[in-house]
Short mmCIF file of N, CA and C in Angstrom, two decimals:
data_model
loop_
_atom_site.label_atom_id
_atom_site.label_comp_id
_atom_site.label_asym_id
_atom_site.label_seq_id
_atom_site.Cartn_x
_atom_site.Cartn_y
_atom_site.Cartn_z
N MET N 1464 0.86 -1.20 0.02
CA MET N 1464 -0.01 0.02 -0.01
C MET N 1464 0.89 1.25 -0.01
N GLU N 1465 0.57 2.13 -0.87
CA GLU N 1465 1.36 3.34 -1.02
C GLU N 1465 1.07 4.35 0.11
N THR N 1466 2.15 4.84 0.73
CA THR N 1466 1.98 5.73 1.84
C THR N 1466 1.73 7.20 1.37
N THR N 1467 0.94 7.91 2.16
CA THR N 1467 0.72 9.31 1.83
C THR N 1467 1.48 10.26 2.75
N LYS N 1468 2.33 9.65 3.64
CA LYS N 1468 3.05 10.47 4.62
C LYS N 1468 4.24 11.11 3.96
N LEU N 1469 4.69 12.21 4.54
CA LEU N 1469 5.84 13.00 4.01
C LEU N 1469 7.13 12.49 4.51
N ALA N 1470 8.13 12.57 3.62
CA ALA N 1470 9.54 12.20 3.99
C ALA N 1470 10.08 13.28 4.97
N LEU N 1471 11.07 12.92 5.69
CA LEU N 1471 11.68 13.85 6.67
C LEU N 1471 12.20 15.04 5.98
N VAL N 1472 12.86 14.92 4.80
CA VAL N 1472 13.42 16.06 4.12
C VAL N 1472 12.33 17.04 3.69
N SER N 1473 11.14 16.50 3.33
CA SER N 1473 10.06 17.39 2.98
C SER N 1473 9.55 18.19 4.21
N LYS N 1474 9.52 17.55 5.35
CA LYS N 1474 9.14 18.30 6.57
C LYS N 1474 10.13 19.38 6.97
N ILE N 1475 11.43 19.07 6.75
CA ILE N 1475 12.47 20.09 6.98
C ILE N 1475 12.28 21.29 6.03
N PHE N 1476 11.99 20.99 4.77
CA PHE N 1476 11.73 22.05 3.77
C PHE N 1476 10.52 22.85 4.14
N LEU N 1477 9.46 22.22 4.67
CA LEU N 1477 8.29 22.93 5.04
C LEU N 1477 8.56 23.91 6.15
N PHE N 1478 9.44 23.47 7.09
CA PHE N 1478 9.85 24.36 8.18
C PHE N 1478 10.62 25.57 7.67
N ILE N 1479 11.53 25.31 6.70
CA ILE N 1479 12.29 26.39 6.12
C ILE N 1479 11.38 27.32 5.35
N ILE N 1480 10.43 26.74 4.63
CA ILE N 1480 9.46 27.53 3.88
C ILE N 1480 8.64 28.50 4.81
N ALA N 1481 8.24 27.99 5.91
CA ALA N 1481 7.51 28.85 6.88
C ALA N 1481 8.41 29.99 7.31
N GLY N 1482 9.69 29.75 7.52
CA GLY N 1482 10.61 30.81 7.88
C GLY N 1482 10.79 31.85 6.73
N LEU N 1483 10.78 31.38 5.52
CA LEU N 1483 10.89 32.26 4.37
C LEU N 1483 9.68 33.20 4.25
N PHE N 1484 8.50 32.60 4.49
CA PHE N 1484 7.29 33.39 4.44
C PHE N 1484 7.34 34.47 5.58
N ILE N 1485 7.70 34.07 6.77
CA ILE N 1485 7.75 35.02 7.88
C ILE N 1485 8.84 36.10 7.61
N GLY N 1486 10.00 35.63 7.12
CA GLY N 1486 11.08 36.60 6.82
C GLY N 1486 10.72 37.67 5.80
N SER N 1487 9.85 37.24 4.76
CA SER N 1487 9.44 38.20 3.75
C SER N 1487 8.64 39.33 4.25
N LEU N 1488 8.08 39.18 5.43
CA LEU N 1488 7.29 40.28 6.01
C LEU N 1488 8.13 41.41 6.57
N PHE N 1489 9.39 41.18 6.74
CA PHE N 1489 10.27 42.16 7.42
C PHE N 1489 11.27 42.84 6.45
N VAL N 1490 11.19 42.50 5.19
CA VAL N 1490 12.10 43.12 4.21
C VAL N 1490 11.26 43.52 3.00
N PRO N 1491 11.80 44.39 2.12
CA PRO N 1491 11.05 44.78 0.89
C PRO N 1491 10.90 43.57 0.01
N MET N 1492 9.73 43.48 -0.65
CA MET N 1492 9.35 42.35 -1.49
C MET N 1492 9.66 42.64 -2.99
N TRP N 1493 9.51 43.91 -3.36
CA TRP N 1493 9.72 44.27 -4.76
C TRP N 1493 10.33 45.67 -4.82
N GLN N 1494 11.05 45.94 -5.90
CA GLN N 1494 11.62 47.34 -6.03
C GLN N 1494 11.51 47.74 -7.46
N ILE N 1495 11.31 49.07 -7.60
CA ILE N 1495 11.35 49.63 -8.96
C ILE N 1495 12.38 50.74 -8.92
N ASP N 1496 13.49 50.49 -9.65
CA ASP N 1496 14.65 51.51 -9.69
C ASP N 1496 14.40 52.42 -10.86
N LEU N 1497 14.65 53.69 -10.63
CA LEU N 1497 14.56 54.70 -11.68
C LEU N 1497 15.88 55.39 -11.87
N ASP N 1498 16.38 55.37 -13.13
CA ASP N 1498 17.64 55.99 -13.43
C ASP N 1498 17.41 57.08 -14.43
N ALA N 1499 18.05 58.26 -14.17
CA ALA N 1499 17.97 59.36 -15.13
C ALA N 1499 19.19 60.26 -14.95
N PRO N 1500 19.55 61.03 -16.03
CA PRO N 1500 20.77 61.87 -15.94
C PRO N 1500 20.73 62.87 -14.79
N GLN N 1501 19.51 63.37 -14.44
CA GLN N 1501 19.41 64.35 -13.35
C GLN N 1501 19.42 63.74 -11.94
N TYR N 1502 19.36 62.42 -11.98
CA TYR N 1502 19.42 61.61 -10.70
C TYR N 1502 20.47 60.55 -10.85
N PRO N 1503 21.74 60.91 -10.90
CA PRO N 1503 22.81 59.92 -11.11
C PRO N 1503 22.87 58.80 -10.03
N GLU N 1504 22.38 59.18 -8.78
CA GLU N 1504 22.39 58.17 -7.78
C GLU N 1504 21.18 57.25 -7.84
N GLY N 1505 20.20 57.63 -8.67
CA GLY N 1505 19.00 56.83 -8.90
C GLY N 1505 17.96 57.07 -7.84
N LEU N 1506 16.74 56.65 -8.15
CA LEU N 1506 15.60 56.66 -7.25
C LEU N 1506 15.02 55.29 -7.12
N VAL N 1507 14.48 54.95 -5.95
CA VAL N 1507 13.94 53.58 -5.80
C VAL N 1507 12.67 53.61 -5.07
N LEU N 1508 11.79 52.77 -5.56
CA LEU N 1508 10.46 52.52 -4.89
C LEU N 1508 10.49 51.11 -4.34
N LYS N 1509 10.36 51.01 -3.03
CA LYS N 1509 10.41 49.72 -2.31
C LYS N 1509 9.01 49.34 -1.88
N LEU N 1510 8.57 48.14 -2.33
CA LEU N 1510 7.27 47.67 -1.97
C LEU N 1510 7.39 46.53 -0.92
N HIS N 1511 6.93 46.90 0.31
CA HIS N 1511 6.96 45.96 1.36
C HIS N 1511 5.59 45.22 1.39
N ALA N 1512 5.40 44.25 2.25
CA ALA N 1512 4.11 43.57 2.39
C ALA N 1512 3.05 44.49 2.90
N ASN N 1513 3.52 45.53 3.72
CA ASN N 1513 2.47 46.37 4.37
C ASN N 1513 2.62 47.88 4.06
N LYS N 1514 3.60 48.27 3.18
CA LYS N 1514 3.76 49.69 2.97
C LYS N 1514 4.62 49.92 1.69
N ILE N 1515 4.59 51.17 1.25
CA ILE N 1515 5.49 51.67 0.18
C ILE N 1515 6.60 52.41 0.84
N GLY N 1516 7.85 52.10 0.43
CA GLY N 1516 9.00 52.75 1.00
C GLY N 1516 9.91 53.28 -0.12
N GLY N 1517 11.07 53.75 0.31
CA GLY N 1517 12.05 54.29 -0.70
C GLY N 1517 11.86 55.78 -0.85
N ASP N 1518 12.16 56.21 -2.01
CA ASP N 1518 12.19 57.67 -2.35
C ASP N 1518 10.75 58.09 -2.76
N VAL N 1519 9.74 57.84 -1.94
CA VAL N 1519 8.30 58.00 -2.32
C VAL N 1519 8.02 59.49 -2.59
N GLU N 1520 8.48 60.33 -1.67
CA GLU N 1520 8.12 61.80 -1.83
C GLU N 1520 8.74 62.42 -3.09
N ILE N 1521 9.99 62.04 -3.39
CA ILE N 1521 10.59 62.56 -4.61
C ILE N 1521 9.87 62.09 -5.84
N ILE N 1522 9.56 60.81 -5.85
CA ILE N 1522 8.89 60.22 -7.02
C ILE N 1522 7.48 60.78 -7.14
N ASN N 1523 6.79 61.00 -6.02
CA ASN N 1523 5.47 61.63 -6.04
C ASN N 1523 5.58 63.04 -6.64
N GLY N 1524 6.58 63.76 -6.30
CA GLY N 1524 6.81 65.13 -6.86
C GLY N 1524 7.01 65.07 -8.36
N LEU N 1525 7.81 64.15 -8.83
CA LEU N 1525 8.00 63.99 -10.30
C LEU N 1525 6.73 63.52 -10.99
N ASN N 1526 5.99 62.62 -10.38
CA ASN N 1526 4.79 62.10 -10.99
C ASN N 1526 3.74 63.27 -11.12
N HIS N 1527 3.76 64.16 -10.26
CA HIS N 1527 2.82 65.30 -10.30
C HIS N 1527 2.92 66.07 -11.57
N TYR N 1528 4.20 66.26 -12.04
CA TYR N 1528 4.43 67.02 -13.28
C TYR N 1528 3.85 66.35 -14.54
N ILE N 1529 3.84 65.02 -14.54
CA ILE N 1529 3.35 64.31 -15.73
C ILE N 1529 1.90 63.83 -15.55
N GLY N 1530 1.31 64.19 -14.41
CA GLY N 1530 -0.12 63.89 -14.22
C GLY N 1530 -0.44 62.54 -13.58
N MET N 1531 0.56 61.87 -13.07
CA MET N 1531 0.29 60.57 -12.41
C MET N 1531 -0.17 60.83 -10.99
N ALA N 1532 -1.04 59.98 -10.47
CA ALA N 1532 -1.50 60.09 -9.07
C ALA N 1532 -0.33 59.80 -8.11
N THR N 1533 -0.36 60.46 -6.99
CA THR N 1533 0.68 60.24 -6.00
C THR N 1533 0.42 58.89 -5.29
N LEU N 1534 1.47 58.35 -4.77
CA LEU N 1534 1.49 57.02 -4.15
C LEU N 1534 1.41 57.14 -2.62
N HIS N 1535 0.45 56.48 -2.01
CA HIS N 1535 0.30 56.51 -0.57
C HIS N 1535 -0.12 55.15 -0.12
N THR N 1536 0.53 54.64 0.92
CA THR N 1536 0.24 53.27 1.39
C THR N 1536 -1.22 53.09 1.68
N GLU N 1537 -1.85 54.04 2.33
CA GLU N 1537 -3.25 53.91 2.74
C GLU N 1537 -4.22 53.80 1.58
N ASN N 1538 -3.78 54.04 0.32
CA ASN N 1538 -4.69 53.97 -0.81
C ASN N 1538 -4.76 52.55 -1.38
N PHE N 1539 -4.00 51.63 -0.81
CA PHE N 1539 -3.92 50.27 -1.33
C PHE N 1539 -4.39 49.26 -0.26
N ILE N 1540 -5.49 48.62 -0.58
CA ILE N 1540 -6.01 47.62 0.40
C ILE N 1540 -5.04 46.44 0.51
N GLU N 1541 -4.30 46.24 -0.58
CA GLU N 1541 -3.33 45.10 -0.63
C GLU N 1541 -2.37 45.11 0.54
N PHE N 1542 -1.99 46.31 0.99
CA PHE N 1542 -1.02 46.40 2.09
C PHE N 1542 -1.61 46.02 3.44
N LYS N 1543 -2.93 46.04 3.51
CA LYS N 1543 -3.65 45.60 4.73
C LYS N 1543 -3.83 44.06 4.71
N ILE N 1544 -4.04 43.52 3.49
CA ILE N 1544 -4.38 42.09 3.42
C ILE N 1544 -3.16 41.20 3.30
N LEU N 1545 -2.15 41.67 2.55
CA LEU N 1545 -0.96 40.80 2.23
C LEU N 1545 -0.26 40.26 3.43
N PRO N 1546 0.02 41.02 4.53
CA PRO N 1546 0.68 40.44 5.69
C PRO N 1546 -0.10 39.24 6.29
N TYR N 1547 -1.42 39.32 6.28
CA TYR N 1547 -2.25 38.23 6.82
C TYR N 1547 -2.17 36.96 5.88
N VAL N 1548 -2.17 37.21 4.57
CA VAL N 1548 -2.08 36.10 3.62
C VAL N 1548 -0.75 35.36 3.79
N ILE N 1549 0.31 36.13 3.84
CA ILE N 1549 1.69 35.55 3.98
C ILE N 1549 1.81 34.87 5.33
N GLY N 1550 1.31 35.48 6.39
CA GLY N 1550 1.31 34.89 7.69
C GLY N 1550 0.55 33.57 7.73
N ALA N 1551 -0.57 33.55 7.00
CA ALA N 1551 -1.36 32.33 6.93
C ALA N 1551 -0.59 31.23 6.20
N PHE N 1552 0.13 31.59 5.10
CA PHE N 1552 0.96 30.67 4.40
C PHE N 1552 2.01 30.04 5.32
N ALA N 1553 2.63 30.88 6.16
CA ALA N 1553 3.69 30.40 7.13
C ALA N 1553 3.05 29.41 8.07
N LEU N 1554 1.85 29.72 8.60
CA LEU N 1554 1.18 28.81 9.56
C LEU N 1554 0.77 27.48 8.88
N ILE N 1555 0.31 27.59 7.64
CA ILE N 1555 -0.07 26.38 6.94
C ILE N 1555 1.12 25.48 6.70
N SER N 1556 2.27 26.12 6.34
CA SER N 1556 3.50 25.37 6.09
C SER N 1556 3.84 24.57 7.34
N LEU N 1557 3.80 25.22 8.55
CA LEU N 1557 4.07 24.50 9.79
C LEU N 1557 3.03 23.42 10.05
N ALA N 1558 1.73 23.75 9.84
CA ALA N 1558 0.69 22.75 10.08
C ALA N 1558 0.85 21.50 9.21
N LEU N 1559 1.33 21.71 7.98
CA LEU N 1559 1.49 20.54 7.10
C LEU N 1559 2.50 19.55 7.58
N ILE N 1560 3.47 20.00 8.39
CA ILE N 1560 4.43 19.13 9.00
C ILE N 1560 3.71 18.09 9.88
N PHE N 1561 2.74 18.58 10.64
CA PHE N 1561 1.99 17.69 11.55
C PHE N 1561 0.84 16.96 10.87
N ILE N 1562 0.27 17.58 9.87
CA ILE N 1562 -0.81 16.85 9.09
C ILE N 1562 -0.14 15.68 8.42
N ASN N 1563 1.07 15.87 7.85
CA ASN N 1563 1.88 14.78 7.36
C ASN N 1563 1.17 14.02 6.21
N ASN N 1564 0.65 14.77 5.25
CA ASN N 1564 -0.07 14.15 4.12
C ASN N 1564 0.31 14.86 2.85
N ARG N 1565 0.86 14.17 1.91
CA ARG N 1565 1.41 14.85 0.69
C ARG N 1565 0.27 15.49 -0.15
N LYS N 1566 -0.92 14.96 -0.11
CA LYS N 1566 -2.01 15.51 -0.85
C LYS N 1566 -2.35 16.93 -0.39
N PHE N 1567 -2.21 17.19 0.87
CA PHE N 1567 -2.46 18.52 1.45
C PHE N 1567 -1.32 19.48 0.95
N VAL N 1568 -0.12 18.93 0.84
CA VAL N 1568 1.03 19.78 0.32
C VAL N 1568 0.76 20.11 -1.14
N LEU N 1569 0.23 19.23 -1.90
CA LEU N 1569 -0.10 19.50 -3.32
C LEU N 1569 -1.18 20.57 -3.42
N ALA N 1570 -2.19 20.48 -2.55
CA ALA N 1570 -3.23 21.48 -2.55
C ALA N 1570 -2.69 22.86 -2.14
N PHE N 1571 -1.76 22.86 -1.20
CA PHE N 1571 -1.12 24.13 -0.76
C PHE N 1571 -0.27 24.73 -1.86
N PHE N 1572 0.45 23.85 -2.56
CA PHE N 1572 1.31 24.38 -3.69
C PHE N 1572 0.37 25.02 -4.77
N GLY N 1573 -0.79 24.33 -5.07
CA GLY N 1573 -1.73 24.92 -6.02
C GLY N 1573 -2.26 26.27 -5.58
N THR N 1574 -2.54 26.34 -4.29
CA THR N 1574 -3.03 27.57 -3.68
C THR N 1574 -1.98 28.71 -3.84
N PHE N 1575 -0.71 28.36 -3.55
CA PHE N 1575 0.36 29.34 -3.65
C PHE N 1575 0.51 29.82 -5.10
N ILE N 1576 0.47 28.89 -6.06
CA ILE N 1576 0.56 29.28 -7.46
C ILE N 1576 -0.54 30.23 -7.82
N LEU N 1577 -1.79 29.93 -7.40
CA LEU N 1577 -2.91 30.81 -7.66
C LEU N 1577 -2.70 32.21 -7.08
N PHE N 1578 -2.16 32.24 -5.84
CA PHE N 1578 -1.82 33.53 -5.16
C PHE N 1578 -0.81 34.32 -6.04
N VAL N 1579 0.20 33.66 -6.55
CA VAL N 1579 1.24 34.31 -7.35
C VAL N 1579 0.62 34.95 -8.58
N ILE N 1580 -0.24 34.15 -9.23
CA ILE N 1580 -0.90 34.67 -10.47
C ILE N 1580 -1.74 35.85 -10.22
N LEU N 1581 -2.59 35.75 -9.16
CA LEU N 1581 -3.47 36.90 -8.77
C LEU N 1581 -2.65 38.12 -8.36
N ALA N 1582 -1.55 37.89 -7.64
CA ALA N 1582 -0.70 39.04 -7.20
C ALA N 1582 -0.07 39.65 -8.45
N GLY N 1583 0.35 38.87 -9.42
CA GLY N 1583 0.88 39.45 -10.65
C GLY N 1583 -0.14 40.25 -11.48
N VAL N 1584 -1.31 39.70 -11.54
CA VAL N 1584 -2.41 40.48 -12.26
C VAL N 1584 -2.73 41.75 -11.53
N ASP N 1585 -2.81 41.68 -10.22
CA ASP N 1585 -3.10 42.88 -9.43
C ASP N 1585 -2.04 43.95 -9.57
N PHE N 1586 -0.75 43.49 -9.55
CA PHE N 1586 0.38 44.43 -9.70
C PHE N 1586 0.37 45.06 -11.10
N TYR N 1587 0.05 44.26 -12.13
CA TYR N 1587 -0.02 44.83 -13.53
C TYR N 1587 -1.17 45.86 -13.58
N ARG N 1588 -2.30 45.50 -12.96
CA ARG N 1588 -3.48 46.48 -13.00
C ARG N 1588 -3.09 47.77 -12.28
N TRP N 1589 -2.41 47.63 -11.19
CA TRP N 1589 -1.96 48.75 -10.33
C TRP N 1589 -1.01 49.67 -11.19
N ASN N 1590 -0.03 48.99 -11.83
CA ASN N 1590 0.89 49.76 -12.75
C ASN N 1590 0.16 50.41 -13.90
N TYR N 1591 -0.77 49.71 -14.49
CA TYR N 1591 -1.49 50.21 -15.66
C TYR N 1591 -2.31 51.42 -15.29
N GLU N 1592 -3.04 51.41 -14.19
CA GLU N 1592 -3.87 52.51 -13.78
C GLU N 1592 -3.00 53.77 -13.53
N TYR N 1593 -1.90 53.54 -12.83
CA TYR N 1593 -1.07 54.72 -12.50
C TYR N 1593 -0.34 55.28 -13.70
N GLY N 1594 -0.06 54.38 -14.68
CA GLY N 1594 0.66 54.83 -15.84
C GLY N 1594 -0.20 55.42 -16.94
N HIS N 1595 -1.50 55.07 -16.91
CA HIS N 1595 -2.37 55.58 -17.99
C HIS N 1595 -3.43 56.59 -17.61
N ASN N 1596 -3.88 56.54 -16.32
CA ASN N 1596 -4.93 57.51 -15.90
C ASN N 1596 -4.25 58.78 -15.46
N LEU N 1597 -3.92 59.64 -16.39
CA LEU N 1597 -3.17 60.85 -16.15
C LEU N 1597 -4.05 62.07 -16.05
N ASP N 1598 -3.60 63.04 -15.27
CA ASP N 1598 -4.33 64.27 -15.13
C ASP N 1598 -4.16 65.09 -16.43
N PRO N 1599 -5.31 65.43 -17.09
CA PRO N 1599 -5.23 66.16 -18.34
C PRO N 1599 -4.61 67.57 -18.22
N ASN N 1600 -4.56 68.07 -16.98
CA ASN N 1600 -4.01 69.41 -16.75
C ASN N 1600 -2.57 69.37 -16.28
N ALA N 1601 -1.91 68.27 -16.48
CA ALA N 1601 -0.52 68.12 -16.02
C ALA N 1601 0.38 69.08 -16.72
N ALA N 1602 1.45 69.49 -16.04
CA ALA N 1602 2.41 70.48 -16.62
C ALA N 1602 3.10 69.93 -17.83
N ILE N 1603 3.44 68.62 -17.82
CA ILE N 1603 4.14 68.01 -18.95
C ILE N 1603 3.23 66.99 -19.57
N LYS N 1604 2.92 67.21 -20.88
CA LYS N 1604 2.06 66.25 -21.62
C LYS N 1604 2.75 65.88 -22.89
N VAL N 1605 2.86 64.57 -23.07
CA VAL N 1605 3.47 63.99 -24.33
C VAL N 1605 2.35 63.18 -24.98
N PRO N 1606 1.89 63.67 -26.11
CA PRO N 1606 0.76 62.93 -26.79
C PRO N 1606 1.08 61.46 -27.02
N GLY N 1607 0.07 60.62 -26.59
CA GLY N 1607 0.25 59.17 -26.78
C GLY N 1607 1.17 58.49 -25.79
N MET N 1608 1.75 59.24 -24.84
CA MET N 1608 2.71 58.64 -23.92
C MET N 1608 2.00 58.13 -22.70
N ALA N 1609 2.34 56.93 -22.27
CA ALA N 1609 1.89 56.33 -20.98
C ALA N 1609 3.12 56.06 -20.17
N TYR N 1610 2.95 56.03 -18.85
CA TYR N 1610 4.13 55.87 -17.92
C TYR N 1610 3.97 54.62 -17.06
N GLN N 1611 3.46 53.58 -17.68
CA GLN N 1611 3.29 52.35 -16.96
C GLN N 1611 4.67 51.63 -16.71
N PRO N 1612 5.07 51.44 -15.45
CA PRO N 1612 6.31 50.73 -15.21
C PRO N 1612 6.20 49.28 -15.63
N PRO N 1613 7.34 48.65 -15.93
CA PRO N 1613 7.24 47.24 -16.33
C PRO N 1613 6.83 46.35 -15.18
N LEU N 1614 6.11 45.28 -15.49
CA LEU N 1614 5.81 44.27 -14.46
C LEU N 1614 7.05 43.66 -13.91
N ILE N 1615 7.96 43.31 -14.75
CA ILE N 1615 9.28 42.83 -14.40
C ILE N 1615 10.25 43.14 -15.55
N GLY N 1616 11.45 43.53 -15.17
CA GLY N 1616 12.42 43.85 -16.23
C GLY N 1616 12.54 45.38 -16.42
N TYR N 1617 13.00 45.76 -17.63
CA TYR N 1617 13.35 47.14 -17.93
C TYR N 1617 12.42 47.80 -18.90
N LYS N 1618 12.22 49.09 -18.78
CA LYS N 1618 11.40 49.87 -19.65
C LYS N 1618 11.82 51.35 -19.60
N GLN N 1619 11.92 51.95 -20.78
CA GLN N 1619 12.30 53.37 -20.90
C GLN N 1619 11.04 54.20 -20.78
N LEU N 1620 10.99 55.21 -19.82
CA LEU N 1620 9.89 56.11 -19.65
C LEU N 1620 10.41 57.49 -19.70
N LEU N 1621 10.28 58.10 -20.92
CA LEU N 1621 10.91 59.41 -21.23
C LEU N 1621 12.42 59.27 -20.93
N ASN N 1622 12.95 60.17 -20.05
CA ASN N 1622 14.36 60.12 -19.77
C ASN N 1622 14.68 59.24 -18.56
N PHE N 1623 13.72 58.51 -18.07
CA PHE N 1623 13.97 57.51 -16.95
C PHE N 1623 13.96 56.12 -17.48
N GLY N 1624 14.95 55.41 -16.98
CA GLY N 1624 14.99 53.94 -17.15
C GLY N 1624 14.40 53.29 -15.92
N ALA N 1625 13.37 52.48 -16.07
CA ALA N 1625 12.71 51.84 -14.96
C ALA N 1625 13.06 50.33 -14.95
N TYR N 1626 13.54 49.86 -13.78
CA TYR N 1626 13.84 48.48 -13.57
C TYR N 1626 12.94 47.95 -12.42
N SER N 1627 12.16 46.92 -12.81
CA SER N 1627 11.21 46.35 -11.87
C SER N 1627 11.65 44.91 -11.59
N VAL N 1628 12.13 44.65 -10.34
CA VAL N 1628 12.67 43.35 -9.98
C VAL N 1628 12.29 42.96 -8.60
N PRO N 1629 12.34 41.67 -8.25
CA PRO N 1629 12.13 41.21 -6.87
C PRO N 1629 13.15 41.81 -5.94
N ASP N 1630 12.79 42.14 -4.74
CA ASP N 1630 13.73 42.53 -3.69
C ASP N 1630 13.91 41.29 -2.76
N ILE N 1631 14.53 41.46 -1.65
CA ILE N 1631 14.86 40.35 -0.78
C ILE N 1631 13.57 39.47 -0.42
N GLY N 1632 12.52 40.16 -0.04
CA GLY N 1632 11.35 39.38 0.27
C GLY N 1632 10.73 38.64 -0.90
N GLY N 1633 10.84 39.22 -2.04
CA GLY N 1633 10.38 38.52 -3.27
C GLY N 1633 11.16 37.29 -3.56
N TRP N 1634 12.56 37.39 -3.32
CA TRP N 1634 13.35 36.18 -3.53
C TRP N 1634 13.05 35.15 -2.50
N PHE N 1635 12.68 35.56 -1.26
CA PHE N 1635 12.24 34.61 -0.24
C PHE N 1635 11.03 33.80 -0.75
N LEU N 1636 10.03 34.53 -1.36
CA LEU N 1636 8.86 33.85 -1.82
C LEU N 1636 9.17 32.94 -3.04
N ILE N 1637 10.07 33.37 -3.87
CA ILE N 1637 10.48 32.52 -5.02
C ILE N 1637 11.13 31.25 -4.50
N ALA N 1638 12.01 31.40 -3.50
CA ALA N 1638 12.63 30.24 -2.91
C ALA N 1638 11.62 29.31 -2.23
N ALA N 1639 10.60 29.88 -1.61
CA ALA N 1639 9.55 29.08 -0.96
C ALA N 1639 8.81 28.31 -2.01
N GLY N 1640 8.49 28.98 -3.10
CA GLY N 1640 7.74 28.30 -4.17
C GLY N 1640 8.57 27.16 -4.78
N ALA N 1641 9.87 27.44 -4.96
CA ALA N 1641 10.77 26.44 -5.59
C ALA N 1641 10.87 25.19 -4.63
N MET N 1642 10.93 25.43 -3.34
CA MET N 1642 10.98 24.32 -2.42
C MET N 1642 9.65 23.52 -2.37
N LEU N 1643 8.53 24.24 -2.46
CA LEU N 1643 7.24 23.52 -2.52
C LEU N 1643 7.18 22.72 -3.79
N PHE N 1644 7.65 23.23 -4.90
CA PHE N 1644 7.71 22.51 -6.18
C PHE N 1644 8.55 21.22 -6.07
N TYR N 1645 9.63 21.39 -5.38
CA TYR N 1645 10.52 20.22 -5.18
C TYR N 1645 9.80 19.15 -4.32
N ILE N 1646 9.19 19.63 -3.24
CA ILE N 1646 8.48 18.66 -2.36
C ILE N 1646 7.43 17.85 -3.10
N VAL N 1647 6.60 18.59 -3.91
CA VAL N 1647 5.57 17.92 -4.67
C VAL N 1647 6.12 16.86 -5.63
N PHE N 1648 7.21 17.27 -6.35
CA PHE N 1648 7.80 16.34 -7.28
C PHE N 1648 8.41 15.12 -6.52
N LYS N 1649 9.04 15.40 -5.44
CA LYS N 1649 9.66 14.28 -4.66
C LYS N 1649 8.58 13.35 -4.10
N GLU N 1650 7.61 13.93 -3.45
CA GLU N 1650 6.58 13.14 -2.73
C GLU N 1650 5.74 12.30 -3.69
N PHE N 1651 5.53 12.78 -4.92
CA PHE N 1651 4.74 12.03 -5.88
C PHE N 1651 5.56 11.27 -6.86
N ASN N 1652 6.88 11.15 -6.48
CA ASN N 1652 7.83 10.37 -7.31
C ASN N 1652 7.88 10.70 -8.80
N LEU N 1653 7.69 12.00 -9.08
CA LEU N 1653 7.65 12.42 -10.46
C LEU N 1653 9.02 12.40 -11.12
N PHE N 1654 10.06 12.46 -10.27
CA PHE N 1654 11.44 12.33 -10.80
C PHE N 1654 11.64 10.96 -11.38
N LYS N 1655 11.25 9.94 -10.61
CA LYS N 1655 11.42 8.53 -11.03
C LYS N 1655 10.59 8.22 -12.26
N LYS N 1656 9.30 8.71 -12.27
CA LYS N 1656 8.42 8.48 -13.39
C LYS N 1656 8.97 9.01 -14.69
N LYS N 1657 9.61 10.23 -14.56
CA LYS N 1657 10.11 10.86 -15.77
C LYS N 1657 11.29 10.07 -16.30
N GLN N 1658 12.08 9.47 -15.39
CA GLN N 1658 13.26 8.73 -15.86
C GLN N 1658 12.89 7.43 -16.56
N THR N 1659 11.71 6.86 -16.24
CA THR N 1659 11.33 5.55 -16.80
C THR N 1659 10.65 5.66 -18.14
N ILE N 1660 10.33 6.95 -18.50
CA ILE N 1660 9.67 7.14 -19.83
C ILE N 1660 10.65 7.01 -21.00
#
């Protein structure tokens, strides 16, 4: 009879995954770097689980000239919800050690993937609204120009180069997802099945 219990290494990984989720709450999760000739040191927007950090006031001042809305933590419900979601993921990871059933780990992995997709869609929507819904009375207007930052990677916005990349907390979540992926493959013997094909 095939067992549904988890291997010891999977339980250790789940413990580490819980730590990664908790750790991501205390460091920036994403960053958008802005480079321009007039700012040789660069400007950075740091997105934490519960707030916007970095050079927010300077960026808001620049955004005002091109008609973009200013950024304020309290305007985003995501910053109120996200810490609870990530905290719940950490608790579930620990609970799975004691539940000790690989099918529950598979369900958790599926839930995490769904969360990542929804977070990506929400971040794109957020970037799109701020980059396209411009004040028609702005001091600087460029016909046909939008200022949507990239979801990930690089994009030129007038004289600014914008780099959107994961920060420490984002890499923590990526590592947690990779470990969950490994656990699922190991527990369901997908490595062995692939080798026999």
